[in-house]
XYZ file of C-alpha atoms in Angstrom:
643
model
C 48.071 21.359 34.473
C 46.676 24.488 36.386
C 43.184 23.973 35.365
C 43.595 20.584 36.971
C 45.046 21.911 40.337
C 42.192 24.544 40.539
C 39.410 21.269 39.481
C 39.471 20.778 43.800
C 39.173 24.249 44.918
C 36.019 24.696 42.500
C 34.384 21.350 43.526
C 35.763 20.633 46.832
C 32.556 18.380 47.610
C 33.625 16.322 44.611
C 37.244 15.840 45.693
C 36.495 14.973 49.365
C 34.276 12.169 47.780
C 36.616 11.021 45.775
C 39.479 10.700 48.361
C 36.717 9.069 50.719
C 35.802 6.216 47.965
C 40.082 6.051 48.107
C 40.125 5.513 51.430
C 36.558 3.454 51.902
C 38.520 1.399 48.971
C 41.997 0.789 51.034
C 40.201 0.073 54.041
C 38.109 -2.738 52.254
C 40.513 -4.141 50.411
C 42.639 -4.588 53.630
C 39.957 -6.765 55.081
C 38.130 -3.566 57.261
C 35.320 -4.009 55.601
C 33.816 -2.547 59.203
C 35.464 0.473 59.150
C 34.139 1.175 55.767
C 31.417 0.656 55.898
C 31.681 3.428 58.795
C 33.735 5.616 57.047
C 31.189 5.658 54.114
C 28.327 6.267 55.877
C 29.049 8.957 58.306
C 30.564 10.724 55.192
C 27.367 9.910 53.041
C 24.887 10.748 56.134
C 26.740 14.317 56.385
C 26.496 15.305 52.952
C 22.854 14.446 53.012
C 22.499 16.512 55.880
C 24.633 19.530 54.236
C 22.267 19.108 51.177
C 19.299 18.618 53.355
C 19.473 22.645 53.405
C 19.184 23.013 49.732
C 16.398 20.291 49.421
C 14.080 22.647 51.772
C 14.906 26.028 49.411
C 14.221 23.694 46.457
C 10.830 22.860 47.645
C 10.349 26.435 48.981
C 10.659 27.117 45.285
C 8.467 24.344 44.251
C 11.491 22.875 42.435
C 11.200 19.044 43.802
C 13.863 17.584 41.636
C 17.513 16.184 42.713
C 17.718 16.915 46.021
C 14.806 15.738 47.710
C 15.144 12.229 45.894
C 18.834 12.129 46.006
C 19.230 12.866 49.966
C 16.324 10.445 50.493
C 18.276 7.501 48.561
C 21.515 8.461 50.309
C 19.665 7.904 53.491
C 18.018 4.799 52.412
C 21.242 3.131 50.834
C 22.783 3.920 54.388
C 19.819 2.062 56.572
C 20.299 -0.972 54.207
C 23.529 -1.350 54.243
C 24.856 -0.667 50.814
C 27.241 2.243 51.454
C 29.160 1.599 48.370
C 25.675 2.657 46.528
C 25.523 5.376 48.803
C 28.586 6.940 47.882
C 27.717 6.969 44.745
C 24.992 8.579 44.806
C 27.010 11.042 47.210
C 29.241 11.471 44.096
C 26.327 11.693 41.385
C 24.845 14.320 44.017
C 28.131 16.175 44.354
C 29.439 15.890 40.918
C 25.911 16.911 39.554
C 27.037 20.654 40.428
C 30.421 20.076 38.516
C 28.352 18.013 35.455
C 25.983 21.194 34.726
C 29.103 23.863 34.829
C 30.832 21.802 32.511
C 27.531 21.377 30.391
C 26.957 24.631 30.654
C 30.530 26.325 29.870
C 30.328 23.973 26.541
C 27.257 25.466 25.508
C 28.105 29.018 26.579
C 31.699 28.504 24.653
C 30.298 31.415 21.986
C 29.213 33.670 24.537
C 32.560 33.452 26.611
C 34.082 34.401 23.307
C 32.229 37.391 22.821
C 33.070 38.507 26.957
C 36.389 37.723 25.821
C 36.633 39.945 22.876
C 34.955 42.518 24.748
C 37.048 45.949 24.050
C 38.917 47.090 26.780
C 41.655 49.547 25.721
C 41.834 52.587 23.490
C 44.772 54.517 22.172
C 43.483 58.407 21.951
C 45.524 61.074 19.790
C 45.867 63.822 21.690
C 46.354 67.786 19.940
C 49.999 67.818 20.074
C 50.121 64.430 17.736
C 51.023 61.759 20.696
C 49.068 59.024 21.423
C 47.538 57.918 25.008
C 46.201 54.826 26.004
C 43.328 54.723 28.102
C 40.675 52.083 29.345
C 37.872 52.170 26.123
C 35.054 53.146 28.843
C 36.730 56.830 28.815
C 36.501 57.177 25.121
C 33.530 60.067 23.906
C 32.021 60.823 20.488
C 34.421 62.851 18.915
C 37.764 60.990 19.968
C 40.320 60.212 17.213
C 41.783 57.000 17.658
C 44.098 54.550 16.818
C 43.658 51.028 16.090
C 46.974 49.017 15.838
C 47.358 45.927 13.661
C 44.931 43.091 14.780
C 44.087 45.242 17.670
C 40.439 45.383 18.909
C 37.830 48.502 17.951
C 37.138 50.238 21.101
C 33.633 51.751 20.160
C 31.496 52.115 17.595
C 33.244 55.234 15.038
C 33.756 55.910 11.101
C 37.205 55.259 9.509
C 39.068 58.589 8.799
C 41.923 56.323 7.105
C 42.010 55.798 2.942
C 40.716 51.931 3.527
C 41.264 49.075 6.068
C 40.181 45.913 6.354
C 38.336 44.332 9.522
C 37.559 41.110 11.087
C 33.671 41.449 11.572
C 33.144 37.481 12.540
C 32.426 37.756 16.347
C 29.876 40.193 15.183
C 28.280 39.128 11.914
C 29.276 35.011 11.765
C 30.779 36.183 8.621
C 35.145 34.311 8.461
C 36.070 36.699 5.061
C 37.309 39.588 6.439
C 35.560 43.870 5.406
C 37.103 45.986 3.582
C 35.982 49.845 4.919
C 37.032 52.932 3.409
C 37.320 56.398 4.133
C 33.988 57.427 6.028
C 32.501 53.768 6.479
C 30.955 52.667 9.989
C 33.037 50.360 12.299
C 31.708 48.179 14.817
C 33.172 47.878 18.264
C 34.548 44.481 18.723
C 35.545 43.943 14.853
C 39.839 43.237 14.499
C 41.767 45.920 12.537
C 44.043 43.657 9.835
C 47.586 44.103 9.525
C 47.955 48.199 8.810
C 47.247 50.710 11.880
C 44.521 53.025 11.466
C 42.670 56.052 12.711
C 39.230 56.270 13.190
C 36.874 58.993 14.835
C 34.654 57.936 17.929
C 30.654 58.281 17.192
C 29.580 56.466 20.632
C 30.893 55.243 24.095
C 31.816 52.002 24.711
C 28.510 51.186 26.698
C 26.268 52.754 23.909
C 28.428 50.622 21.561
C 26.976 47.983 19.469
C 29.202 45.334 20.558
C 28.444 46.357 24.477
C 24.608 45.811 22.881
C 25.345 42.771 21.809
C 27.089 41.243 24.866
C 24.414 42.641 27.140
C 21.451 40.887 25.172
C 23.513 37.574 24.672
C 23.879 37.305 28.653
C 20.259 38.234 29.328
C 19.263 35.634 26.747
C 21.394 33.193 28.821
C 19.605 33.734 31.772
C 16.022 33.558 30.663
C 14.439 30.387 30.721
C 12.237 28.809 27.878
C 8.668 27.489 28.306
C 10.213 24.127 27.743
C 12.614 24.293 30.354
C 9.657 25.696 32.522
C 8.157 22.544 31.689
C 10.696 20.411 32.216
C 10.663 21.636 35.907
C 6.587 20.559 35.996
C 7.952 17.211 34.801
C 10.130 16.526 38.451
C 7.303 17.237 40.210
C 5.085 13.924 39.169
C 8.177 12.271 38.377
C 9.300 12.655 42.192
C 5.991 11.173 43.384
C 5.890 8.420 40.919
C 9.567 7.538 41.811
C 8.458 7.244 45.624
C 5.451 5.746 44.703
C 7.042 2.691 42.782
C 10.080 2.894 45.650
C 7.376 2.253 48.500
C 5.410 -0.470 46.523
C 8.178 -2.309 45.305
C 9.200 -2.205 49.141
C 5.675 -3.402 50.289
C 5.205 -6.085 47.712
C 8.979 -7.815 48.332
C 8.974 -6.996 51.851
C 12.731 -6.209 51.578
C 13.734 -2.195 52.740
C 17.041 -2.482 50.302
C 14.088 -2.728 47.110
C 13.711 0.749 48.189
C 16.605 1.977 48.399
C 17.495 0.041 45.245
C 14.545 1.686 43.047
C 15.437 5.852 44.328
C 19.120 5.359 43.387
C 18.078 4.985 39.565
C 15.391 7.770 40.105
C 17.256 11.092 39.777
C 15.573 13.545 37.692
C 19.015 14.671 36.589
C 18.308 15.243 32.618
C 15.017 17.464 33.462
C 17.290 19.968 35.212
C 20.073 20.240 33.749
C 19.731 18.907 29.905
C 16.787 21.368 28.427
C 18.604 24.454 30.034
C 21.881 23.107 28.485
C 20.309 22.797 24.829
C 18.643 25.998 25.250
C 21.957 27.421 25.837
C 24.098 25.426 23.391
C 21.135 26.987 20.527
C 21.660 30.662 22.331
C 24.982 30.245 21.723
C 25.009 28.695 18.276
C 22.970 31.471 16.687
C 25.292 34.063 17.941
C 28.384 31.971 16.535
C 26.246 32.340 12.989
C 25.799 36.551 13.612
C 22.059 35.792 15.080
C 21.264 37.370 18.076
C 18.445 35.685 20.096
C 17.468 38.126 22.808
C 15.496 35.639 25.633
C 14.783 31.566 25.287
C 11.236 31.811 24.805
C 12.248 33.425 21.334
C 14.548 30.562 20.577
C 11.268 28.234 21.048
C 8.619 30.352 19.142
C 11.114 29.831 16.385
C 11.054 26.294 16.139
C 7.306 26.709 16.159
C 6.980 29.783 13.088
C 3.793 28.699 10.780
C 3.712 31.955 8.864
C 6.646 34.437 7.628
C 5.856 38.050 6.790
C 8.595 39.910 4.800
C 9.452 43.777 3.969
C 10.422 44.290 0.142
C 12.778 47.039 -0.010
C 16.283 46.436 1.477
C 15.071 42.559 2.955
C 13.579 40.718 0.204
C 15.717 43.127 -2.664
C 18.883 44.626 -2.413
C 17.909 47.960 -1.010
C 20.100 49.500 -3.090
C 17.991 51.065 -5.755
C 19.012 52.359 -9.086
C 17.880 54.961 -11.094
C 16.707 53.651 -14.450
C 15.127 56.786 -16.228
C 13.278 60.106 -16.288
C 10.431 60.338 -17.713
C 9.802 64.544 -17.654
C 5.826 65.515 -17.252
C 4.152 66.201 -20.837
C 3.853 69.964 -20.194
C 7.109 70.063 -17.721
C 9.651 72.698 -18.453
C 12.461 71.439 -16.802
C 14.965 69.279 -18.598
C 15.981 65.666 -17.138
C 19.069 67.048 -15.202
C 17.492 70.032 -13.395
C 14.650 67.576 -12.657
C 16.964 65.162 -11.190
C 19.127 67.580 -9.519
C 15.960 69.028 -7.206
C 14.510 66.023 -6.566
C 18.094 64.851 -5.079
C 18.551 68.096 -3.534
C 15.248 67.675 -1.322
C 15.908 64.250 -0.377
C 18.829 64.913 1.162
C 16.341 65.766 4.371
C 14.904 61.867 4.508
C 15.743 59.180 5.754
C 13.921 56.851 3.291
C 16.187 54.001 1.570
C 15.165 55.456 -1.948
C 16.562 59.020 -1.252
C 19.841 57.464 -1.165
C 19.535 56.251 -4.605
C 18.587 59.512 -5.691
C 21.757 61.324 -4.006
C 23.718 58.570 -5.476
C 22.118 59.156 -8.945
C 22.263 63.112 -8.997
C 26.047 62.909 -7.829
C 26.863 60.087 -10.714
C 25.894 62.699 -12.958
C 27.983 65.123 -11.204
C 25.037 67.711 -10.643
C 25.562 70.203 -7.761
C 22.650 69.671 -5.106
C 20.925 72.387 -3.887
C 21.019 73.747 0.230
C 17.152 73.778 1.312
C 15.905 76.240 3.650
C 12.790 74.284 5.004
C 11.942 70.784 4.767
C 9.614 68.481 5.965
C 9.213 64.600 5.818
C 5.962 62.788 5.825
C 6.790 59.028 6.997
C 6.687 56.521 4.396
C 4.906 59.192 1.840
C 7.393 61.773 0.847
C 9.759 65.162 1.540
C 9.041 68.598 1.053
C 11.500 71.443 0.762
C 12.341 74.406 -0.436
C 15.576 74.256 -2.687
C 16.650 77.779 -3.988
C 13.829 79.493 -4.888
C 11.293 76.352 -5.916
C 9.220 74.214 -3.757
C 9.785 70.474 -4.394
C 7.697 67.818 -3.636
C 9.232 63.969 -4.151
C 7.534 61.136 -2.938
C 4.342 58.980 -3.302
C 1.713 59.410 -6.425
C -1.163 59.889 -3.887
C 1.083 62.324 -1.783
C 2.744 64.010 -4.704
C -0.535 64.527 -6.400
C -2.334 65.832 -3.444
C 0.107 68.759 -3.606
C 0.835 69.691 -7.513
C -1.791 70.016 -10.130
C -1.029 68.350 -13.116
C -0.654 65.227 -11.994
C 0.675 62.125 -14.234
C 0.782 58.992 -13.015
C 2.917 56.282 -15.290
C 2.423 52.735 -16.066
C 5.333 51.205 -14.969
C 6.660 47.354 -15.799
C 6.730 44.698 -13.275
C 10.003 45.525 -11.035
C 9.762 49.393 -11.537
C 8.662 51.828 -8.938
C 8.607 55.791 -9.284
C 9.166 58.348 -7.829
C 6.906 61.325 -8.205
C 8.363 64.925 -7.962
C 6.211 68.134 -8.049
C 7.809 72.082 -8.754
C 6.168 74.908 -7.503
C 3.269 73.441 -6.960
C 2.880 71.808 -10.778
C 3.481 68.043 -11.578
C 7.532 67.808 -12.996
C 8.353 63.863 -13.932
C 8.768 60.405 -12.543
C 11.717 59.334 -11.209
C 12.096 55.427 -12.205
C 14.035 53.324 -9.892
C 14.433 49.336 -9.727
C 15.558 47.282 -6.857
C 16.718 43.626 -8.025
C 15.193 40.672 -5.847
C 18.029 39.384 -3.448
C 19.833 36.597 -5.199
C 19.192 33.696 -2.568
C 15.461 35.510 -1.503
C 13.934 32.739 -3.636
C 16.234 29.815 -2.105
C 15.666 31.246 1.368
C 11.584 30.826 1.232
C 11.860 27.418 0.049
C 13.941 26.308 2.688
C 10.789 28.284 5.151
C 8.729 25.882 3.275
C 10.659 22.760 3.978
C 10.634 23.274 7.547
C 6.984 23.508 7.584
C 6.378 27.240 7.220
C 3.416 26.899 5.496
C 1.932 30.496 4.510
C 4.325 33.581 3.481
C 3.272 37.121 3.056
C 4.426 39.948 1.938
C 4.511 43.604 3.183
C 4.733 46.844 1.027
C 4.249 50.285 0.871
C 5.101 49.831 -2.956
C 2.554 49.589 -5.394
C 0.709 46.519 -5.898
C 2.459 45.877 -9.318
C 5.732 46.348 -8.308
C 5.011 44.343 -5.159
C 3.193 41.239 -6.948
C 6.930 41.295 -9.193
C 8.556 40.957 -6.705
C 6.404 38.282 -4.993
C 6.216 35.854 -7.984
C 10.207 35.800 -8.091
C 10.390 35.244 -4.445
C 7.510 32.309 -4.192
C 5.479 34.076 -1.859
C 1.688 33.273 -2.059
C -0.019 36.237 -0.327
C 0.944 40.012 -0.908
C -0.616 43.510 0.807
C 0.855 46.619 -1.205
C 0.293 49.840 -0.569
C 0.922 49.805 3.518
C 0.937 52.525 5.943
C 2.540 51.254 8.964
C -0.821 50.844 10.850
C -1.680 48.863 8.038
C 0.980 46.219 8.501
C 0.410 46.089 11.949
C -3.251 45.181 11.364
C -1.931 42.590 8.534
C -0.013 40.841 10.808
C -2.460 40.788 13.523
C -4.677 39.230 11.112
C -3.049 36.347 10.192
C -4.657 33.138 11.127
C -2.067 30.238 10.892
C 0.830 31.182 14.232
C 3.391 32.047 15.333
C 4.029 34.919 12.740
C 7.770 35.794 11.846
C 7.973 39.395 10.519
C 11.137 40.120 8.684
C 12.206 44.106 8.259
C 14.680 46.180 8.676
C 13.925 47.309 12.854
C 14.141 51.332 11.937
C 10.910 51.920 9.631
C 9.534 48.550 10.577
C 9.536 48.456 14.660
C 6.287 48.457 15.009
C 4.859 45.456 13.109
C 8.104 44.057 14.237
C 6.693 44.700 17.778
C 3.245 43.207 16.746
C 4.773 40.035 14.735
C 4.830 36.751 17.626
C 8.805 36.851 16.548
C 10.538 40.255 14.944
C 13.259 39.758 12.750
C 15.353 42.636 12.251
C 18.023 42.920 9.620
C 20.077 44.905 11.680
C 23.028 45.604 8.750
C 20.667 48.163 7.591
C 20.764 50.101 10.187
C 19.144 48.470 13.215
C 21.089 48.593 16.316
C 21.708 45.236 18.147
C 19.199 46.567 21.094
C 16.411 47.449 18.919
C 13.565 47.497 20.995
C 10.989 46.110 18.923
C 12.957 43.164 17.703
C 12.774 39.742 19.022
C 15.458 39.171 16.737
C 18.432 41.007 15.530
C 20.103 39.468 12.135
C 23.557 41.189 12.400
C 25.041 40.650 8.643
C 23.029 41.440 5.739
C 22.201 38.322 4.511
C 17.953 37.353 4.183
C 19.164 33.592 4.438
C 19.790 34.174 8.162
C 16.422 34.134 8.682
C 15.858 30.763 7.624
C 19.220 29.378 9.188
C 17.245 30.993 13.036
C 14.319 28.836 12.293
C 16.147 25.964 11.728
C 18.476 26.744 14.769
C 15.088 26.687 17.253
C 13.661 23.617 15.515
C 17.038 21.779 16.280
C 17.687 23.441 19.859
C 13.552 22.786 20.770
C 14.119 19.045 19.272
C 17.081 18.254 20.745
C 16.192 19.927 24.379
C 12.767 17.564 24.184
C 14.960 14.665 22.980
C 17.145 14.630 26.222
C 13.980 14.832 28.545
C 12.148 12.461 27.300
C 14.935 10.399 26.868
C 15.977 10.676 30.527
C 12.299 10.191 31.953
C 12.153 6.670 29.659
C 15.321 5.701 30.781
C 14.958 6.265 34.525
C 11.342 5.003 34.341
C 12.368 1.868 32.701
C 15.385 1.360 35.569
C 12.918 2.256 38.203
C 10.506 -0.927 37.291
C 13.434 -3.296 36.689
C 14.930 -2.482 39.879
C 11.663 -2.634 41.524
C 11.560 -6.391 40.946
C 15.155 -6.871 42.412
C 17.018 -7.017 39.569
C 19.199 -4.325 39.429
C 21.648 -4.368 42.746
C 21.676 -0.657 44.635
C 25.663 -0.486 43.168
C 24.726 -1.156 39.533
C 21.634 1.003 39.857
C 23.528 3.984 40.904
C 26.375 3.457 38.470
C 23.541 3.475 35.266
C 22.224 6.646 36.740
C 25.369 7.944 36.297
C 25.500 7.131 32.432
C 22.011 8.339 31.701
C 22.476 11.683 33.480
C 25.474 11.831 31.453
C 23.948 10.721 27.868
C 21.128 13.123 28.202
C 23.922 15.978 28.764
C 26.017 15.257 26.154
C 22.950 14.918 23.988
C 21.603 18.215 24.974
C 25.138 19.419 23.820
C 24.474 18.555 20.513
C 22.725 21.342 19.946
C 25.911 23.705 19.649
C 26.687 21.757 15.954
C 24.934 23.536 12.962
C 22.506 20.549 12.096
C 21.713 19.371 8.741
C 19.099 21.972 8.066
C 21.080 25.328 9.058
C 23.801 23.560 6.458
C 21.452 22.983 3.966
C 20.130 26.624 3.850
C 23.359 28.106 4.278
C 24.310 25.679 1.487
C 21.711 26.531 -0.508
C 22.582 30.357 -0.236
C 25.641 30.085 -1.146
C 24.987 28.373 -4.534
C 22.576 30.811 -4.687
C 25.434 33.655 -4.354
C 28.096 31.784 -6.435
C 25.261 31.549 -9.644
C 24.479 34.686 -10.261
C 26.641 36.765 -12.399
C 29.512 38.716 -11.407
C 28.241 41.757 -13.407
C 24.609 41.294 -11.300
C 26.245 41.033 -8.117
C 28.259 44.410 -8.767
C 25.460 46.458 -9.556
C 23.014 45.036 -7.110
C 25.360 45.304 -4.034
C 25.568 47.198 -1.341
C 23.048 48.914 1.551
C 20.688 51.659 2.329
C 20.652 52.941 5.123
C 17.407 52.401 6.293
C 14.175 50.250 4.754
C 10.708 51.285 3.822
């Protein structure tokens, strides 16, 4: 009831119409048909006027759209005498305004949400034990806070409780609810469950990734596609054509109200308002499925992809290596343990996804890792360091064996990778890891395929026959092992068949990210929501989203063309039927009306999943629920950052 009281104060053009048709109505019914007529025009004649100022910025702008041929028909219905036509048109003109925020607020219903959910308080502990509550802006790194049963998170922090469980939806598109424990990231704008607990601040609330996320949604709202660009080429032509088919209908009947008849079915409604609708309605879909989309233009070089480049570790496998075996040098002197245990010990300065798996491996054996007093990290080759009193090398065979003399390099099977350690400057074992394909990789490049992503590549620092494994399980035709990052770069740049999705992880992969036509990053694995070099930012770690983006921009850019064309046919086949007097200036206006209104609602459509983000979410699923339960538990999990 109070959204209906406000409906006059937001659209008070539309309300004074409406009580004018009342009155225009009362009058003619009473048998004043004089008066209003009068009544009707004077109002219609002053609106024009009152639009007549928005017409001129329009054209200032070079947008000649609704304005220019709406005000003209107003005027036109008025000289001929049908003012019941012209008020019509006053009310298609006037309502238009009211249409599009309505359009618009559907379409924008996921980003409202996320505005909504935005964080906004923040209960502190202060020393003494008592809690404060304070607006979530003031919050700094270091904070300890509470979070209250189904109570917001503030900022970005690490849980100091035993365990808690989160809603995570509004920022992955994931409905089960996480289950953190003691030391595990949480997001600003996930929803504690139903126990209190305390976590410790590790950003603002502006540096948070749910401010990120917010920020990039909006700006992605604002920008404007190349289609929607288009779409306001496509007024321009249809304006003249419009007055061109208006003045010879005119000349060729010899009767003004043809005219007026032939503008008042001309409005170029759909081609302003329906492909910036759909664009929106997609925009706001993928961020309902935990896709961010950071501009419109992205959204349409989607729909468009021809060729999709993938990482291997951490986005086509698990990224969760495990340690399989040592294999100790021929000549080494150091049993499997001590090997093991400096290795770990010296990764514990990189950042690489597979020093993880060592820590993880070394501390599963309960061996005691080792301060170093100098280390170094070479990017994508290996770490040095010096652990106690030895020198360890890990990394590489070509940088491990430019450093140690000795060298042994092992044939490993198909799905294998090692890593190479050196000690004190002699060659000390291999380190043999495996990372297990993802369990819907395979399902998630044939749905590429079905949507007509023809070519697939992928992208490896790995060695070629660990990479080619992995590429015959996956389906994908072309593979490049053995990748520096320039290297990638160059691959991608290569590639003949565009636009070029590139799939990573946005921390080790940001700059062939940068290079692909559309970056994909899986930001779960580390990325931030505002990665620079992303077009893309995948916010749960799931490969399948991927796919479900493409089809998401083939459905938005289909749908978006679907409602222009549709209105340009429409209006086009109105214009020549009323041209030869057969649609009255009443009836004319009152179609308008329905096609500006079916083009909308079509355009709308584009907030529903479609049959091809179902089918690949369906597919991954299966894909999920057939694998083993063992399998699943042993391959879970993340790294913290990708090769």
């Amino acid at each position: 009831m109070t959204r209906l009281i406000q409906l006059p104060l937001r659209f008070p053009l539309v309300a004074a119409t409406l009580v004018v048709i009342v009155c225009v109505a009362v009058l003619a019914a009473s048998g004043q048909s004089a008066a209003a007529q009068w009544a009707a025009n004077i109002y219609s004649l002053a609106v024009a006027v009152y639009r007549a100022g928005s017409m001129v910025k329009g054209l200032l702008h070079g947008r000649w759209g609704i304005d220019l041929l709406a005000v003209t028909a107003i005027c036109s219905t008025v000289t001929v005498g049908e003012y019941v036509a012209a008020l019509i048109v006053v009310l298609m003109l006037t309502g238009g305004e009211a249409l599009e925020q309505f359009a618009q607020g559907r379409a924008s219903k996921e980003l409202r949400a996320l505005l909504d959910r935005s964080p906004r308080t923040a209960h502190r502990e202060l020393p003494g034990g008592e809690v404060e509550e304070l607006p979530a802006g003031r919050v700094g790194p270091g904070d300890i806070l509470l979070v209250r049963p189904a109570e917001i998170v503030p900022v970005d922090g690490t849980l100091v409780s035993d365990v808690g469980t989160f809603d995570e939806s509004a920022l992955t598109g994931e409905s089960l609810p996480a289950e953190r424990v003691e030391g595990d990231l949480l997001l600003s704008g996930s929803i504690n469950g139903a126990d209190a607990v305390r976590m410790k601040a590790t950003a603002t609330a502006a540096d948070s990734q749910y401010s990120q996320i917010v920020a990039l949604v909006q700006e992605a709202a604002a920008s404007r596609a190349p289609t929607v660009r288009l779409a306001d080429k496509y007024a321009v032509p249809f304006t003249l054509v419009a007055f061109l088919l208006a003045g010879a209908a005119w000349l060729a009947s010899q009767e003004p109200a043809r005219f007026a008849e032939v503008l008042v079915v001309a409005t170029p409604c759909p081609l302003l308002i329906a492909a910036p609708v759909a664009f929106l309605a997609g925009t706001s879909r993928a961020a309902h499925a935990g896709i961010i989309i950071k501009n419109a233009g992205t959204l349409e070089q989607l729909s468009r992809v021809k060729t999709a480049v993938f990482d291997k570790t951490g986005t086509l496998t698990q990224g969760n290596p495990v340690l399989t075996g040592v294999q100790v040098a021929t000549n080494g002197e150091l049993p499997e343990g001590t090997l093991l245990q400096l290795a770990a010990s010296a990764e514990q300065y990189s950042t690489h996804v597979l020093a993880s798996s060592v820590i993880a491996a070394a501390r599963a054996r309960e061996l005691v890792l080792v301060p170093a007093t100098a280390a170094s990290e070479h990017a994508t080759n290996g770490v040095t360091a010096t652990c106690g009193p030895h020198r360890v090398v890990v990394g590489k065979p070509a940088y491990v064996s430019s450093l140690v003399s000795g060298f042994e390099r092992n044939a490993l099977p198909g799905g294998q990778l090692g890593i190479y350690v050196g000690v004190d400057g002699r060659f000390a074992g291999t380190l043999i890891m495996s990372d297990p394909l993802r369990v819907n990789a395979k399902e998630t490049l044939a749905e590429l395929r079905r949507m007509g992503v023809a070519e697939t590549m992928l992208l490896t620092g790995d060695s070629a026959t660990t990479a080619q494994h992995i590429a015959v399980e996956a389906g994908i035709n072309n593979v490049l092992a053995d990748c520096l990052p320039a290297d990638k770069v160059a691959a991608v740049a290569s590639l003949p068949a565009r636009p070029v999705m590139m799939v990573g992880d946005g921390v080790n992969d940001a700059p062939v990210l940068a290079a692909a036509d559309v970056g994909i990053a899986m930001g779960a694995k580390g990325a931030t929501a505002a990665s620079e070099s992303a077009d893309v930012v995948i916010m749960v770690d799931d490969l399948s989203k991927s796919a479900v983006a493409v089809a998401i921009g083939q459905r938005t850019l289909r749908i978006a063309r679907t409602s222009i064309w549709t209105g340009i046919l429409l209006s086009l086949g109105l214009m020549v039927t009323a041209s030869f007097g057969l649609i009255p200036a009443v009836a004319g206006a009152l179609l308008q009306e329905l096609v500006d209104l079916a083009t909308i609602l079509n355009a709308l459509r584009a907030l529903g999943p479609g049959r091809a983000a179902a089918s690949v979410r369906s597919a991954a699923v299966h894909a999920v629920n057939t694998v083993p339960v063992q399998h699943r538990v042993q391959s879970g999990g993340r790294g913290p950052g990708l090769e």
